[in-house]
Amino acid sequence: MRYIFGAVLLACLLCAPAFGQARYSKEQREVLAVLNDWVDALTKNDLGRLERIVGDDYLITTSENTILNKEQDLSPIKTGDVKFQTVSTQDVNIRVFGKTAIVTGIGLFKGTYKARPFDIRERFTDVYVKRGRRWQPVASHATRLQP
């Protein structure tokens, strides 16, 4: 009996990601793929990928109440001041309105800034626009969450 329960539990765990994907529309899955690519590029400190993912007209309102454009936002990665070790998201919600998508969630960031460690949790809102066949983030807002 214990083996059957274990096999059923394992089957449920293996199928869970597939069931989670089914709840998203095609457009939501496309936006989620860009978000996941963005997270992966941040984790790998891949400036070239980040520059391709993020729209040239991108603006972010940071948790420090500063508005940065794309160049300013990516500058600490370019200079090497910021080194991400892990980046992940939680509680992601995607709403699509034609060629615009709004993504909300929680971002978890661990790494170093000028060799000093940081561990940050932020609630974020991202706006994506579909340009041609691809989605691009064009605006973000972040609010720091208490640990």
PDB file of C-alpha atoms in Angstrom:
ATOM      1  CA  MET A   1       0.000   0.000   0.000  1.00  0.00           C
ATOM      2  CA  ARG A   2       2.820   2.378   0.850  1.00  0.00           C
ATOM      3  CA  TYR A   3       4.373   1.807  -2.605  1.00  0.00           C
ATOM      4  CA  ILE A   4       1.097   2.577  -4.367  1.00  0.00           C
ATOM      5  CA  PHE A   5       0.702   5.815  -2.402  1.00  0.00           C
ATOM      6  CA  GLY A   6       4.292   6.743  -3.254  1.00  0.00           C
ATOM      7  CA  ALA A   7       3.755   5.980  -6.949  1.00  0.00           C
ATOM      8  CA  VAL A   8       0.535   8.022  -7.053  1.00  0.00           C
ATOM      9  CA  LEU A   9       2.226  10.926  -5.253  1.00  0.00           C
ATOM     10  CA  LEU A  10       5.175  10.791  -7.658  1.00  0.00           C
ATOM     11  CA  ALA A  11       2.823  10.748 -10.663  1.00  0.00           C
ATOM     12  CA  CYS A  12       0.938  13.774  -9.297  1.00  0.00           C
ATOM     13  CA  LEU A  13       4.170  15.699  -8.711  1.00  0.00           C
ATOM     14  CA  LEU A  14       5.453  14.918 -12.196  1.00  0.00           C
ATOM     15  CA  CYS A  15       2.183  16.021 -13.801  1.00  0.00           C
ATOM     16  CA  ALA A  16       1.763  19.197 -11.739  1.00  0.00           C
ATOM     17  CA  PRO A  17       3.847  21.435 -14.051  1.00  0.00           C
ATOM     18  CA  ALA A  18       1.831  20.299 -17.066  1.00  0.00           C
ATOM     19  CA  PHE A  19      -1.467  21.035 -15.313  1.00  0.00           C
ATOM     20  CA  GLY A  20      -0.171  24.454 -14.268  1.00  0.00           C
ATOM     21  CA  GLN A  21       0.673  25.315 -17.893  1.00  0.00           C
ATOM     22  CA  ALA A  22      -2.803  24.359 -19.100  1.00  0.00           C
ATOM     23  CA  ARG A  23      -4.423  27.177 -17.137  1.00  0.00           C
ATOM     24  CA  TYR A  24      -2.659  29.787 -19.275  1.00  0.00           C
ATOM     25  CA  SER A  25      -3.803  30.947 -22.709  1.00  0.00           C
ATOM     26  CA  LYS A  26      -1.371  30.895 -25.651  1.00  0.00           C
ATOM     27  CA  GLU A  27      -0.609  34.598 -25.143  1.00  0.00           C
ATOM     28  CA  GLN A  28      -0.072  34.141 -21.408  1.00  0.00           C
ATOM     29  CA  ARG A  29       2.357  31.276 -22.087  1.00  0.00           C
ATOM     30  CA  GLU A  30       4.264  33.506 -24.534  1.00  0.00           C
ATOM     31  CA  VAL A  31       4.573  36.258 -21.912  1.00  0.00           C
ATOM     32  CA  LEU A  32       5.552  33.717 -19.244  1.00  0.00           C
ATOM     33  CA  ALA A  33       8.295  32.404 -21.552  1.00  0.00           C
ATOM     34  CA  VAL A  34       9.714  35.941 -21.855  1.00  0.00           C
ATOM     35  CA  LEU A  35       9.536  36.415 -18.077  1.00  0.00           C
ATOM     36  CA  ASN A  36      11.343  33.102 -17.535  1.00  0.00           C
ATOM     37  CA  ASP A  37      13.978  34.074 -20.119  1.00  0.00           C
ATOM     38  CA  TRP A  38      14.418  37.436 -18.356  1.00  0.00           C
ATOM     39  CA  VAL A  39      14.866  35.691 -14.983  1.00  0.00           C
ATOM     40  CA  ASP A  40      17.360  33.237 -16.503  1.00  0.00           C
ATOM     41  CA  ALA A  41      19.327  36.062 -18.152  1.00  0.00           C
ATOM     42  CA  LEU A  42      19.474  37.944 -14.831  1.00  0.00           C
ATOM     43  CA  THR A  43      20.617  34.806 -13.007  1.00  0.00           C
ATOM     44  CA  LYS A  44      23.409  34.369 -15.557  1.00  0.00           C
ATOM     45  CA  ASN A  45      24.228  38.099 -15.631  1.00  0.00           C
ATOM     46  CA  ASP A  46      23.814  37.837 -19.423  1.00  0.00           C
ATOM     47  CA  LEU A  47      23.839  41.470 -20.544  1.00  0.00           C
ATOM     48  CA  GLY A  48      23.410  40.670 -24.249  1.00  0.00           C
ATOM     49  CA  ARG A  49      20.252  38.672 -23.625  1.00  0.00           C
ATOM     50  CA  LEU A  50      18.892  41.287 -21.241  1.00  0.00           C
ATOM     51  CA  GLU A  51      19.390  43.999 -23.865  1.00  0.00           C
ATOM     52  CA  ARG A  52      17.415  41.913 -26.395  1.00  0.00           C
ATOM     53  CA  ILE A  53      14.612  40.989 -23.985  1.00  0.00           C
ATOM     54  CA  VAL A  54      13.883  44.441 -22.545  1.00  0.00           C
ATOM     55  CA  GLY A  55      12.330  47.083 -24.825  1.00  0.00           C
ATOM     56  CA  ASP A  56      14.523  50.060 -25.735  1.00  0.00           C
ATOM     57  CA  ASP A  57      11.866  52.365 -24.260  1.00  0.00           C
ATOM     58  CA  TYR A  58      11.782  50.442 -20.949  1.00  0.00           C
ATOM     59  CA  LEU A  59      11.292  52.372 -17.697  1.00  0.00           C
ATOM     60  CA  ILE A  60      11.323  51.022 -14.151  1.00  0.00           C
ATOM     61  CA  THR A  61      10.160  52.696 -10.970  1.00  0.00           C
ATOM     62  CA  THR A  62      12.399  51.071  -8.376  1.00  0.00           C
ATOM     63  CA  SER A  63      11.619  50.247  -4.774  1.00  0.00           C
ATOM     64  CA  GLU A  64      13.797  53.272  -3.896  1.00  0.00           C
ATOM     65  CA  ASN A  65      11.303  55.497  -5.817  1.00  0.00           C
ATOM     66  CA  THR A  66      13.733  56.163  -8.664  1.00  0.00           C
ATOM     67  CA  ILE A  67      12.766  56.017 -12.331  1.00  0.00           C
ATOM     68  CA  LEU A  68      15.413  54.394 -14.524  1.00  0.00           C
ATOM     69  CA  ASN A  69      15.524  53.853 -18.262  1.00  0.00           C
ATOM     70  CA  LYS A  70      16.846  50.644 -19.833  1.00  0.00           C
ATOM     71  CA  GLU A  71      20.461  51.826 -19.974  1.00  0.00           C
ATOM     72  CA  GLN A  72      20.423  52.997 -16.355  1.00  0.00           C
ATOM     73  CA  ASP A  73      18.739  49.802 -15.145  1.00  0.00           C
ATOM     74  CA  LEU A  74      21.245  47.516 -16.885  1.00  0.00           C
ATOM     75  CA  SER A  75      24.293  49.674 -16.064  1.00  0.00           C
ATOM     76  CA  PRO A  76      25.184  47.918 -12.748  1.00  0.00           C
ATOM     77  CA  ILE A  77      25.241  44.570 -14.574  1.00  0.00           C
ATOM     78  CA  LYS A  78      27.338  46.048 -17.390  1.00  0.00           C
ATOM     79  CA  THR A  79      29.893  47.510 -14.954  1.00  0.00           C
ATOM     80  CA  GLY A  80      29.962  44.339 -12.861  1.00  0.00           C
ATOM     81  CA  ASP A  81      28.733  46.147  -9.742  1.00  0.00           C
ATOM     82  CA  VAL A  82      25.759  43.748  -9.538  1.00  0.00           C
ATOM     83  CA  LYS A  83      26.245  39.998  -9.687  1.00  0.00           C
ATOM     84  CA  PHE A  84      23.103  37.922  -9.314  1.00  0.00           C
ATOM     85  CA  GLN A  85      23.456  34.469  -7.788  1.00  0.00           C
ATOM     86  CA  THR A  86      19.784  33.500  -7.848  1.00  0.00           C
ATOM     87  CA  VAL A  87      16.683  35.158  -9.236  1.00  0.00           C
ATOM     88  CA  SER A  88      13.215  33.628  -9.060  1.00  0.00           C
ATOM     89  CA  THR A  89       9.551  34.585  -9.108  1.00  0.00           C
ATOM     90  CA  GLN A  90       6.500  33.555  -7.108  1.00  0.00           C
ATOM     91  CA  ASP A  91       2.746  34.149  -7.317  1.00  0.00           C
ATOM     92  CA  VAL A  92       2.931  35.218 -10.969  1.00  0.00           C
ATOM     93  CA  ASN A  93      -0.333  36.441 -12.486  1.00  0.00           C
ATOM     94  CA  ILE A  94      -0.573  37.330 -16.185  1.00  0.00           C
ATOM     95  CA  ARG A  95      -3.430  39.299 -17.741  1.00  0.00           C
ATOM     96  CA  VAL A  96      -3.486  39.949 -21.481  1.00  0.00           C
ATOM     97  CA  PHE A  97      -5.406  42.805 -23.109  1.00  0.00           C
ATOM     98  CA  GLY A  98      -4.855  42.532 -26.851  1.00  0.00           C
ATOM     99  CA  LYS A  99      -1.221  43.486 -27.485  1.00  0.00           C
ATOM    100  CA  THR A 100      -0.584  44.505 -23.877  1.00  0.00           C
ATOM    101  CA  ALA A 101       0.028  42.236 -20.894  1.00  0.00           C
ATOM    102  CA  ILE A 102       0.271  43.038 -17.205  1.00  0.00           C
ATOM    103  CA  VAL A 103       2.324  40.675 -15.073  1.00  0.00           C
ATOM    104  CA  THR A 104       2.333  40.800 -11.278  1.00  0.00           C
ATOM    105  CA  GLY A 105       4.231  38.678  -8.815  1.00  0.00           C
ATOM    106  CA  ILE A 106       7.024  38.500  -6.290  1.00  0.00           C
ATOM    107  CA  GLY A 107      10.670  38.630  -7.315  1.00  0.00           C
ATOM    108  CA  LEU A 108      13.415  37.100  -5.174  1.00  0.00           C
ATOM    109  CA  PHE A 109      16.943  38.362  -5.819  1.00  0.00           C
ATOM    110  CA  LYS A 110      20.181  37.183  -4.198  1.00  0.00           C
ATOM    111  CA  GLY A 111      23.618  38.362  -5.152  1.00  0.00           C
ATOM    112  CA  THR A 112      26.192  41.037  -4.499  1.00  0.00           C
ATOM    113  CA  TYR A 113      26.351  44.768  -5.139  1.00  0.00           C
ATOM    114  CA  LYS A 114      29.908  46.093  -5.120  1.00  0.00           C
ATOM    115  CA  ALA A 115      30.922  42.848  -3.355  1.00  0.00           C
ATOM    116  CA  ARG A 116      28.304  43.313  -0.586  1.00  0.00           C
ATOM    117  CA  PRO A 117      25.629  40.596  -0.374  1.00  0.00           C
ATOM    118  CA  PHE A 118      21.950  41.342  -0.849  1.00  0.00           C
ATOM    119  CA  ASP A 119      18.794  39.261  -0.458  1.00  0.00           C
ATOM    120  CA  ILE A 120      15.753  41.171  -1.729  1.00  0.00           C
ATOM    121  CA  ARG A 121      12.043  40.349  -2.018  1.00  0.00           C
ATOM    122  CA  GLU A 122       9.950  42.695  -4.138  1.00  0.00           C
ATOM    123  CA  ARG A 123       6.386  42.751  -5.376  1.00  0.00           C
ATOM    124  CA  PHE A 124       6.471  43.719  -9.029  1.00  0.00           C
ATOM    125  CA  THR A 125       4.168  44.862 -11.799  1.00  0.00           C
ATOM    126  CA  ASP A 126       5.506  44.568 -15.348  1.00  0.00           C
ATOM    127  CA  VAL A 127       3.884  45.808 -18.545  1.00  0.00           C
ATOM    128  CA  TYR A 128       4.627  43.910 -21.762  1.00  0.00           C
ATOM    129  CA  VAL A 129       3.770  44.988 -25.307  1.00  0.00           C
ATOM    130  CA  LYS A 130       3.590  42.638 -28.285  1.00  0.00           C
ATOM    131  CA  ARG A 131       5.759  44.020 -31.076  1.00  0.00           C
ATOM    132  CA  GLY A 132       5.490  41.971 -34.220  1.00  0.00           C
ATOM    133  CA  ARG A 133       5.702  38.379 -33.013  1.00  0.00           C
ATOM    134  CA  ARG A 134       7.436  38.970 -29.690  1.00  0.00           C
ATOM    135  CA  TRP A 135       6.525  40.309 -26.285  1.00  0.00           C
ATOM    136  CA  GLN A 136       8.792  42.873 -24.620  1.00  0.00           C
ATOM    137  CA  PRO A 137       8.732  44.343 -21.122  1.00  0.00           C
ATOM    138  CA  VAL A 138       8.398  48.131 -21.422  1.00  0.00           C
ATOM    139  CA  ALA A 139       7.619  49.188 -17.843  1.00  0.00           C
ATOM    140  CA  SER A 140       8.106  47.851 -14.329  1.00  0.00           C
ATOM    141  CA  HIS A 141       7.294  48.935 -10.814  1.00  0.00           C
ATOM    142  CA  ALA A 142       8.793  47.320  -7.722  1.00  0.00           C
ATOM    143  CA  THR A 143       7.923  47.569  -4.038  1.00  0.00           C
ATOM    144  CA  ARG A 144      10.277  46.107  -1.446  1.00  0.00           C
ATOM    145  CA  LEU A 145       8.747  43.468   0.831  1.00  0.00           C
ATOM    146  CA  GLN A 146       9.885  42.900   4.386  1.00  0.00           C
ATOM    147  CA  PRO A 147      11.823  39.657   4.959  1.00  0.00           C
TER     148      PRO A 147
END
